[in-house]
mmCIF file of C-alpha atoms and ligand atoms in Angstrom:
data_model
loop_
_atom_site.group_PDB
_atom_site.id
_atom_site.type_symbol
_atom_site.label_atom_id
_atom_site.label_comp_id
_atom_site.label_asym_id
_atom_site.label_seq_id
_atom_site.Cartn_x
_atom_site.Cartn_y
_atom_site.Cartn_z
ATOM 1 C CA UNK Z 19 141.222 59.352 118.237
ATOM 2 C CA UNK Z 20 140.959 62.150 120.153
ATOM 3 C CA UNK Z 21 143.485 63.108 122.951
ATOM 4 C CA UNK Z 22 141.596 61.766 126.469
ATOM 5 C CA UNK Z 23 139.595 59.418 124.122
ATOM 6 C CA UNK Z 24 141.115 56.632 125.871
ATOM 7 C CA UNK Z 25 142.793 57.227 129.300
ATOM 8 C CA UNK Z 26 144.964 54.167 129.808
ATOM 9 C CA UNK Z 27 146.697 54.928 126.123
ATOM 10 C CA UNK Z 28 149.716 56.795 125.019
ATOM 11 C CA UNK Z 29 148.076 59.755 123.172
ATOM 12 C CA UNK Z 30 148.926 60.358 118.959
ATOM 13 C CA UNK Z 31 151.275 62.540 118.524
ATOM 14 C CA UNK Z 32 150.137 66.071 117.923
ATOM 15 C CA UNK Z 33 151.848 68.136 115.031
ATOM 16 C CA UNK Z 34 151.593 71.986 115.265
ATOM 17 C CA UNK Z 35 152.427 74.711 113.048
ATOM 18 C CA UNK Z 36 152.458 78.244 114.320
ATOM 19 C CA UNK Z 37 152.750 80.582 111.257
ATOM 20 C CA UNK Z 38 152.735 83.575 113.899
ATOM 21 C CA UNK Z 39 152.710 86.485 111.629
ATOM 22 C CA UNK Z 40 153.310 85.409 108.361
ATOM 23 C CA UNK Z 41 151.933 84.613 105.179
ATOM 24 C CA UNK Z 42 149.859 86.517 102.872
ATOM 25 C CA UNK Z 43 146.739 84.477 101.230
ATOM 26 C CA UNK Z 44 148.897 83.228 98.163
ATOM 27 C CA UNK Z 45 151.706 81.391 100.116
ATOM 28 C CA UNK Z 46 149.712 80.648 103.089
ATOM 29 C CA UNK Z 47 147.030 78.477 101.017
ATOM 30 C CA UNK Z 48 149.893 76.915 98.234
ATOM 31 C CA UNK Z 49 151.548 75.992 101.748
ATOM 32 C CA UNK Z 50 147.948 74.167 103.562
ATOM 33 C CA UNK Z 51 146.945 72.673 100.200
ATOM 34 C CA UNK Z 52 150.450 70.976 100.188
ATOM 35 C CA UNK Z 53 149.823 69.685 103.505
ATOM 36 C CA UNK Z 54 146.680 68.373 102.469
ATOM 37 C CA UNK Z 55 147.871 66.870 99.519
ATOM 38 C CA UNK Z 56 150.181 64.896 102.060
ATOM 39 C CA UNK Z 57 147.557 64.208 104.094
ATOM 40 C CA UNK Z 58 145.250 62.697 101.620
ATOM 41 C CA UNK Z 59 147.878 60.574 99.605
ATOM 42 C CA UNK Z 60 149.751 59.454 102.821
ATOM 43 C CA UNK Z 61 146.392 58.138 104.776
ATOM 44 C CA UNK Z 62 146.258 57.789 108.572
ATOM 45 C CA UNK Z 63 150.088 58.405 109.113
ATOM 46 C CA UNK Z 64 149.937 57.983 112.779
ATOM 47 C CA UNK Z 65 150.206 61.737 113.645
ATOM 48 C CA UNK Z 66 147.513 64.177 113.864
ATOM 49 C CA UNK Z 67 148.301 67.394 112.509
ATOM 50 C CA UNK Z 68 147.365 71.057 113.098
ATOM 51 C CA UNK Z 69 147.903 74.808 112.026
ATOM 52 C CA UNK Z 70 147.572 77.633 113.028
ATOM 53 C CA UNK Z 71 147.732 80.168 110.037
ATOM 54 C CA UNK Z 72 147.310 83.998 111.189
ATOM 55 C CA UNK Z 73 143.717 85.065 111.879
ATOM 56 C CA UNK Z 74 143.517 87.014 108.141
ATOM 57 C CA UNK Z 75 143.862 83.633 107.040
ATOM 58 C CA UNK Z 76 141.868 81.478 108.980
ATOM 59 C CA UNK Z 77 138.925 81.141 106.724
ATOM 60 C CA UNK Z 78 140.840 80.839 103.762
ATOM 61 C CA UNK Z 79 142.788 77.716 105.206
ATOM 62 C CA UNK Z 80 140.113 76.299 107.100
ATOM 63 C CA UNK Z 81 138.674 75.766 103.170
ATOM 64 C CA UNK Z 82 141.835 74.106 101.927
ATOM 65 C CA UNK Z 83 142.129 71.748 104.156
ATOM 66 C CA UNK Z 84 138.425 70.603 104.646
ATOM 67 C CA UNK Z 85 137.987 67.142 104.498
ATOM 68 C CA UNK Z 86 142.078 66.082 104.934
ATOM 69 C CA UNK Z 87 142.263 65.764 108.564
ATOM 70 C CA UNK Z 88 144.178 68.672 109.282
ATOM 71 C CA UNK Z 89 142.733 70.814 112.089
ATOM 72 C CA UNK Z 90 142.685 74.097 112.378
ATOM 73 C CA UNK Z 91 143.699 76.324 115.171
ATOM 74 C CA UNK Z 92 144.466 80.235 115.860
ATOM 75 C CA UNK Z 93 147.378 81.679 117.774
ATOM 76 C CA UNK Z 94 144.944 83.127 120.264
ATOM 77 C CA UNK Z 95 142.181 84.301 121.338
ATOM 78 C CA UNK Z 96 140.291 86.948 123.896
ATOM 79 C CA UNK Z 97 138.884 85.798 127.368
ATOM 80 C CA UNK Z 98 135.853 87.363 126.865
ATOM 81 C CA UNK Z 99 133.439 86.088 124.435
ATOM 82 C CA UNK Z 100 132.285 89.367 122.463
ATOM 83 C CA UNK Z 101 132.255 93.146 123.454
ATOM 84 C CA UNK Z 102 134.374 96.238 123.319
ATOM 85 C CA UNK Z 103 137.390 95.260 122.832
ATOM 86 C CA UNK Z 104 138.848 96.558 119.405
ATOM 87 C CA UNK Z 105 141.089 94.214 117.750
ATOM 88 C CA UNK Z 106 141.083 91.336 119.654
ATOM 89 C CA UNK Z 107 138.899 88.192 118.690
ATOM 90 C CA UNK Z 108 136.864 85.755 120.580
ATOM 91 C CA UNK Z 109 136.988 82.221 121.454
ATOM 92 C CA UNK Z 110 133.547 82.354 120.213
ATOM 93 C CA UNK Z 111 134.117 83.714 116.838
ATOM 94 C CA UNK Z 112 137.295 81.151 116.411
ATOM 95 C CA UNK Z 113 134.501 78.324 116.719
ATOM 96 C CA UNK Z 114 132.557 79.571 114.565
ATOM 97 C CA UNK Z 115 135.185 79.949 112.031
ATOM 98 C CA UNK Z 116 135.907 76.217 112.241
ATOM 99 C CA UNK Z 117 138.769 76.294 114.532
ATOM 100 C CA UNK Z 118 139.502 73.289 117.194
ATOM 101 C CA UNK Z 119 142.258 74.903 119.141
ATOM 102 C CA UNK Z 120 143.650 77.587 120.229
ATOM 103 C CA UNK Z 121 147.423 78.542 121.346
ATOM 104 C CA UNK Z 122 147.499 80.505 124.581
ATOM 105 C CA UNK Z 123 150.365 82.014 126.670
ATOM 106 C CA UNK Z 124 152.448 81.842 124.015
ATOM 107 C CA UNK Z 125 155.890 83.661 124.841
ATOM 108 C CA UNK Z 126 155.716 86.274 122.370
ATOM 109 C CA UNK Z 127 151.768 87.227 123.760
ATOM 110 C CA UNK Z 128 153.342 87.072 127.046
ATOM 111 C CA UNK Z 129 156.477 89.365 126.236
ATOM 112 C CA UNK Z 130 154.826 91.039 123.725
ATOM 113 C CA UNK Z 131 151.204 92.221 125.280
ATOM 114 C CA UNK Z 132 152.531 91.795 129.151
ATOM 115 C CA UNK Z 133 150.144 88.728 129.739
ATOM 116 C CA UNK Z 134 150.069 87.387 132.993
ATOM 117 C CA UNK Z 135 149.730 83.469 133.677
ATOM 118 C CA UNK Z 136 145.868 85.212 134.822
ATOM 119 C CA UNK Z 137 145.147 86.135 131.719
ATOM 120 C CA UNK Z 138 146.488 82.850 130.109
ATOM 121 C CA UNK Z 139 144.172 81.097 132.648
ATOM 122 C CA UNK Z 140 141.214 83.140 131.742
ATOM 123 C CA UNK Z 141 141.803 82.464 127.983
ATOM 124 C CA UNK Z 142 142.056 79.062 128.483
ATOM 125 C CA UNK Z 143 139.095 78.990 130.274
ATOM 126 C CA UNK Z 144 137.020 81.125 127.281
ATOM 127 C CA UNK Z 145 138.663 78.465 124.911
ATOM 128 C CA UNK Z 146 137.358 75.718 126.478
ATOM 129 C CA UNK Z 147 133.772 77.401 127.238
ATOM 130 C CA UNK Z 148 133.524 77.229 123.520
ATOM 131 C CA UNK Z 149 134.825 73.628 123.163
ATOM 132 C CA UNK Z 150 138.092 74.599 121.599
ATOM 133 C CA UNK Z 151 140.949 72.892 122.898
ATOM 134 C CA UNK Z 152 143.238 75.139 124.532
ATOM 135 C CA UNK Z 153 147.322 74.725 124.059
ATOM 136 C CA UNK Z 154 148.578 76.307 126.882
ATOM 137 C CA UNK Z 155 152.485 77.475 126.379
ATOM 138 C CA UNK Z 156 154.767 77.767 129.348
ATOM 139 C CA UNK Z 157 158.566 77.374 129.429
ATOM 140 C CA UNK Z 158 161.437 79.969 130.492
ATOM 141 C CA UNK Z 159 163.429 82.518 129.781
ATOM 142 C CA UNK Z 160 167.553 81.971 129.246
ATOM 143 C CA UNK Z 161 168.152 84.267 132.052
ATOM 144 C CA UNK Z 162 166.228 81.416 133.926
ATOM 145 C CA UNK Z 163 167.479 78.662 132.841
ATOM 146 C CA UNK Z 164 170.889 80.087 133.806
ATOM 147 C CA UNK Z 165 170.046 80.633 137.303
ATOM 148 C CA UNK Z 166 168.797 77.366 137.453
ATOM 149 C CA UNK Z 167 165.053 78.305 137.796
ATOM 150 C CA UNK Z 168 163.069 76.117 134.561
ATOM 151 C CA UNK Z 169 161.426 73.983 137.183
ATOM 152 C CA UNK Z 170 160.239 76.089 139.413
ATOM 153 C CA UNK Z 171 159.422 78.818 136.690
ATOM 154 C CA UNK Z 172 157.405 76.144 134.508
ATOM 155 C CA UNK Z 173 156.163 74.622 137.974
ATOM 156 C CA UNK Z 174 154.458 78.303 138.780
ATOM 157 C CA UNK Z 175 153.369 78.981 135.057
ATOM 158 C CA UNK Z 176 151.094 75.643 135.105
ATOM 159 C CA UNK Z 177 149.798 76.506 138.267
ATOM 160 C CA UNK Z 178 148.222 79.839 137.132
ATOM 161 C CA UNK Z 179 147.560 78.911 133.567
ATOM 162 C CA UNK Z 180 145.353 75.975 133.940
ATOM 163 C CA UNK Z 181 141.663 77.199 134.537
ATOM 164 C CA UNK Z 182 139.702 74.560 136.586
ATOM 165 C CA UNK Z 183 138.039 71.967 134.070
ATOM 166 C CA UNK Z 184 141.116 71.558 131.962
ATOM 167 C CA UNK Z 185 141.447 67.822 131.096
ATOM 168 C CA UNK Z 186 143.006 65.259 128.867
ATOM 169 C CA UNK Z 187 140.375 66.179 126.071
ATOM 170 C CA UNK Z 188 140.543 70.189 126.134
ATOM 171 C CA UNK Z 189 143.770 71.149 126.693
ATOM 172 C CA UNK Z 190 147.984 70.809 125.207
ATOM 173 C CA UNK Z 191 150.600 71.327 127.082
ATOM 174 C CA UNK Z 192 153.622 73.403 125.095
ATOM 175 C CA UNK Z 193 156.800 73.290 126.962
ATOM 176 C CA UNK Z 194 158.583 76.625 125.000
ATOM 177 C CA UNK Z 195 161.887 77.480 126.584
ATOM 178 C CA UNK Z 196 162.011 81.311 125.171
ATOM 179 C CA UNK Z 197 165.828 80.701 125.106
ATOM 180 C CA UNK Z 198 165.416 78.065 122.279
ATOM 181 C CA UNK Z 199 162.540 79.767 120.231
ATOM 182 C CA UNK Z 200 164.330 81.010 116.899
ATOM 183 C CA UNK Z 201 167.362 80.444 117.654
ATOM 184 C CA UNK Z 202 168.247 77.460 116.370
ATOM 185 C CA UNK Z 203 169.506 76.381 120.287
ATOM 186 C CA UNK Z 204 167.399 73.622 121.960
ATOM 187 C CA UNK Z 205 168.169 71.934 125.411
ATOM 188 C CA UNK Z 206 169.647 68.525 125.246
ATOM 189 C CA UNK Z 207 167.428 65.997 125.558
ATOM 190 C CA UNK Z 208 167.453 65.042 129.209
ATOM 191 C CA UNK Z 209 166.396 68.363 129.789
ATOM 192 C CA UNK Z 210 163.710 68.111 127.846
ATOM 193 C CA UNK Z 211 162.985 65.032 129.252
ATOM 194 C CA UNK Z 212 163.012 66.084 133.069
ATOM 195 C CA UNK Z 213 160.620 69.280 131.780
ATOM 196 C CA UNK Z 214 157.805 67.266 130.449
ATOM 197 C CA UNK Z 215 158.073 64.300 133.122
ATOM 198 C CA UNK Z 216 157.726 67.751 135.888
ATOM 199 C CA UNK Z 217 154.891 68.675 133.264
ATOM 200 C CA UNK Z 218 152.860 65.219 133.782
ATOM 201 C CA UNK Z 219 153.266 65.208 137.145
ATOM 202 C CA UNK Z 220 151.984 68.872 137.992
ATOM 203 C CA UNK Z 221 149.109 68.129 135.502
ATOM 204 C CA UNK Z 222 148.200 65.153 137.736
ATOM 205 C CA UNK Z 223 148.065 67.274 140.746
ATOM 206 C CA UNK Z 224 146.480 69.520 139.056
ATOM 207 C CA UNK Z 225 143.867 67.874 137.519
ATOM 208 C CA UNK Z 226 143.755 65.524 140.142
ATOM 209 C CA UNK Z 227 142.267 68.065 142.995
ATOM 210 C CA UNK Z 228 139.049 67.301 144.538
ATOM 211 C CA UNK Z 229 138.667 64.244 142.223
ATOM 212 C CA UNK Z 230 141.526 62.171 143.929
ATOM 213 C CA UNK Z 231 145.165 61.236 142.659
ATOM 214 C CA UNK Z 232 144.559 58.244 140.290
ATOM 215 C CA UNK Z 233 142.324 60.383 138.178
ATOM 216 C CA UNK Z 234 144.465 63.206 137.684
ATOM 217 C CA UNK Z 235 147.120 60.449 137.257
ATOM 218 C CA UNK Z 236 145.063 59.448 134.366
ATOM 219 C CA UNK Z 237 144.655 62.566 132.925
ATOM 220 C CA UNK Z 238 147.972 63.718 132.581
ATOM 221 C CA UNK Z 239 148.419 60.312 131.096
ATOM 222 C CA UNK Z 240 146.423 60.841 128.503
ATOM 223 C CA UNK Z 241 147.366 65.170 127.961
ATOM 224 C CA UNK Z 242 149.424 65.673 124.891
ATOM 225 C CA UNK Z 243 152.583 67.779 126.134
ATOM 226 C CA UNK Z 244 154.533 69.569 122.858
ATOM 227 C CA UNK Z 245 158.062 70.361 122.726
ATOM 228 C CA UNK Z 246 158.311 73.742 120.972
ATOM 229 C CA UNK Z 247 161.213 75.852 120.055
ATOM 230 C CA UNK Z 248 163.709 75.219 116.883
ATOM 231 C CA UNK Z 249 162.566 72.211 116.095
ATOM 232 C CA UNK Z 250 163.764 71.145 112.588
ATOM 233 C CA UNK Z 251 163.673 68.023 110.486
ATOM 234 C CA UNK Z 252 167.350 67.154 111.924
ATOM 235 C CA UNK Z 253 166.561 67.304 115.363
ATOM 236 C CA UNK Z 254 162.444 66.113 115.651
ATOM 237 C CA UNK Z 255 163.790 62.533 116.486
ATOM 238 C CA UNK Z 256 166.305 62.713 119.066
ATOM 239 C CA UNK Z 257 163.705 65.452 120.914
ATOM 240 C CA UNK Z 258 160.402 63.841 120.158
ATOM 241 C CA UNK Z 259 160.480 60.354 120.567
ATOM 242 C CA UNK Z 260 161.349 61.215 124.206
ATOM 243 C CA UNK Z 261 159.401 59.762 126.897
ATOM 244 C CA UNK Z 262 156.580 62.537 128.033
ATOM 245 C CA UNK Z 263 157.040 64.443 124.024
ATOM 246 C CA UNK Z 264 153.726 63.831 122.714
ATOM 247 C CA UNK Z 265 154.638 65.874 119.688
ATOM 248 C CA UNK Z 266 155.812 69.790 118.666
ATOM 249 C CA UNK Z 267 154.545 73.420 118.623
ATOM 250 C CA UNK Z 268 156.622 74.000 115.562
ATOM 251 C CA UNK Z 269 157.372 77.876 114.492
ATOM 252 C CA UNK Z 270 159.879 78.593 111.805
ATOM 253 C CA UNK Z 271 159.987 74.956 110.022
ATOM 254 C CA UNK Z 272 156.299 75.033 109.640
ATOM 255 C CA UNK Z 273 156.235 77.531 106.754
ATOM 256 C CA UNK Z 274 158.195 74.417 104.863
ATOM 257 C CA UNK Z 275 155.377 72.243 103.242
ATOM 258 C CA UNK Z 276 158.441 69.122 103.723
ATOM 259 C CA UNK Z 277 160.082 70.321 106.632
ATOM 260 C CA UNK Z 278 156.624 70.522 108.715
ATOM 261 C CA UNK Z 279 156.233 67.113 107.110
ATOM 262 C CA UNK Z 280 159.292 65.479 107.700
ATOM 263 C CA UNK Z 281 159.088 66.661 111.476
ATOM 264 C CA UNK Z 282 155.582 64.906 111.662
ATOM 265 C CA UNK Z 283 157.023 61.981 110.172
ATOM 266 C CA UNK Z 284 160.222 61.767 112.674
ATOM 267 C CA UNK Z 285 157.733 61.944 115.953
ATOM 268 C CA UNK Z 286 156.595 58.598 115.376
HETATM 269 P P1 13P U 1 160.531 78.195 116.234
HETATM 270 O O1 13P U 1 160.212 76.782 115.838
HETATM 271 O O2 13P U 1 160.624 79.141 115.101
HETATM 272 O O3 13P U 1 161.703 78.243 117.166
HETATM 273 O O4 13P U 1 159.272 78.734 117.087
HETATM 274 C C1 13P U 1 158.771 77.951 118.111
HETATM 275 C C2 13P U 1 157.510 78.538 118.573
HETATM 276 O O5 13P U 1 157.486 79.595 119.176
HETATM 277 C C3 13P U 1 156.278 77.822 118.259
HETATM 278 O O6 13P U 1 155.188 78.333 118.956
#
């Protein structure tokens, strides 16, 4: 099943590696044909699972795991769909390499390349114009969280990030607090908790506009909203069996064939 498949159920839990810039081609493919091999001796383990290997490697990978179930995804992508822009790499082209999602807004594209929650909107938007399902990151800096702003910050990222059209079937949720990401620090869990229950319900407005309450209601139902940052086989139960943790955007600990695994296995 397919997240928005079915409005009125809780969606699978989505599992999601973001190499970010690592791995050459020999450790990058022994680390997606271990997956695979998982994959294909474990059957349907309840989880649906994803990476999102660097885009050197996205070809390469997309052929190891053909056939297993694993998607593939890149860690993002341009808003327009071809055109003069040296380096960068389309939505478009990300299709046609096989990829089903794409990360955008992540904090390190933010930081790093000074995008805006516009430009996260308008990448989303490309994403989904070429029927890739966008994971939209938001979550906020320690600085932030110490001044007691996560709420409204996440509150005003969502509001700018989602393009019109987003729905249950073409676009994640990541909550990221930038504070937690490679650090080994994560908020307790209530915190996490009271994020992603703010996450739903801004989604429902959201989505709901124009269309009426109840169906943005069932929407945000039926959107898959990660935890991401420092998540680790000894913590992935206490943060994502939470209510409103539909799975993790997992950085560091999915380079680790078993720790990626184990993770997966503890979100159920
Ligand atoms: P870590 O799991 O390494 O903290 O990274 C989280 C992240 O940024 C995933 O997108």
């Amino acid at each position: 099943m397919q997240a928005g498949d079915t409005m009125t159920v809780t969606p699978r839990p989505l599992i999601a590696g973001n190499w970010k810039m690592n791995g050459l081609r020999e450790d990058g493919l022994a680390l997606a044909r271990a997956l695979a091999e998982r994959v294909r001796s474990t059957g349907d383990a309840g989880f649906d699972m994803l990476v999102c290997p660097p885009f050197t490697l996205l070809a390469e990978i997309g052929l190891a795991i053909d056939g297993s179930g694993i998607a593939l995804g890149a860690q993002d992508c341009h808003q327009e769909q071809q055109g003069a822009h040296t380096g960068d790499v389309s939505a478009a082209m990300l299709n046609d390499m096989g990829c089903r999602y794409a990360i955008v807004g992540h904090s390190e594209r933010r930081s790093d390349h000074a995008e805006t929650d516009a430009v996260v909107e308008s990448k989303a938007g490309a994403a989904h114009r070429q029927g890739l399902v966008a994971i939209v990151c938001v979550g906020e800096t320690g600085d932030e969280r110490d001044s007691g702003a996560t709420l409204s910050v996440v509150t005003r990222q969502l509001a700018g990030s989602l393009p019109d059209g987003a729905s249950a079937s073409n676009t994640v949720i990541a909550y990221e607090p930038v504070w937690a990401i490679g650090t080994g620090r994560t908020p307790c869990p209530d915190d996490v908790a009271e994020v992603h229950a703010l996450v739903r319900d801004r989604v429902a407005a959201k989505l709901g506009l124009g269309k009426g309450r109840g169906e943005g209601e069932a929407q945000a139902r039926a959107m898959r909203i990660l935890y991401g940052g420092s998540v680790n086989p000894s913590n992935a139960a206490e943060l994502l069996t939470l209510d409103d943790v539909n799975g993790a955007l997992v950085g560091g600990a999915s380079l680790k064939a078993d720790d990626f695994w184990s993770i997966a296995e503890r979100s159920l």
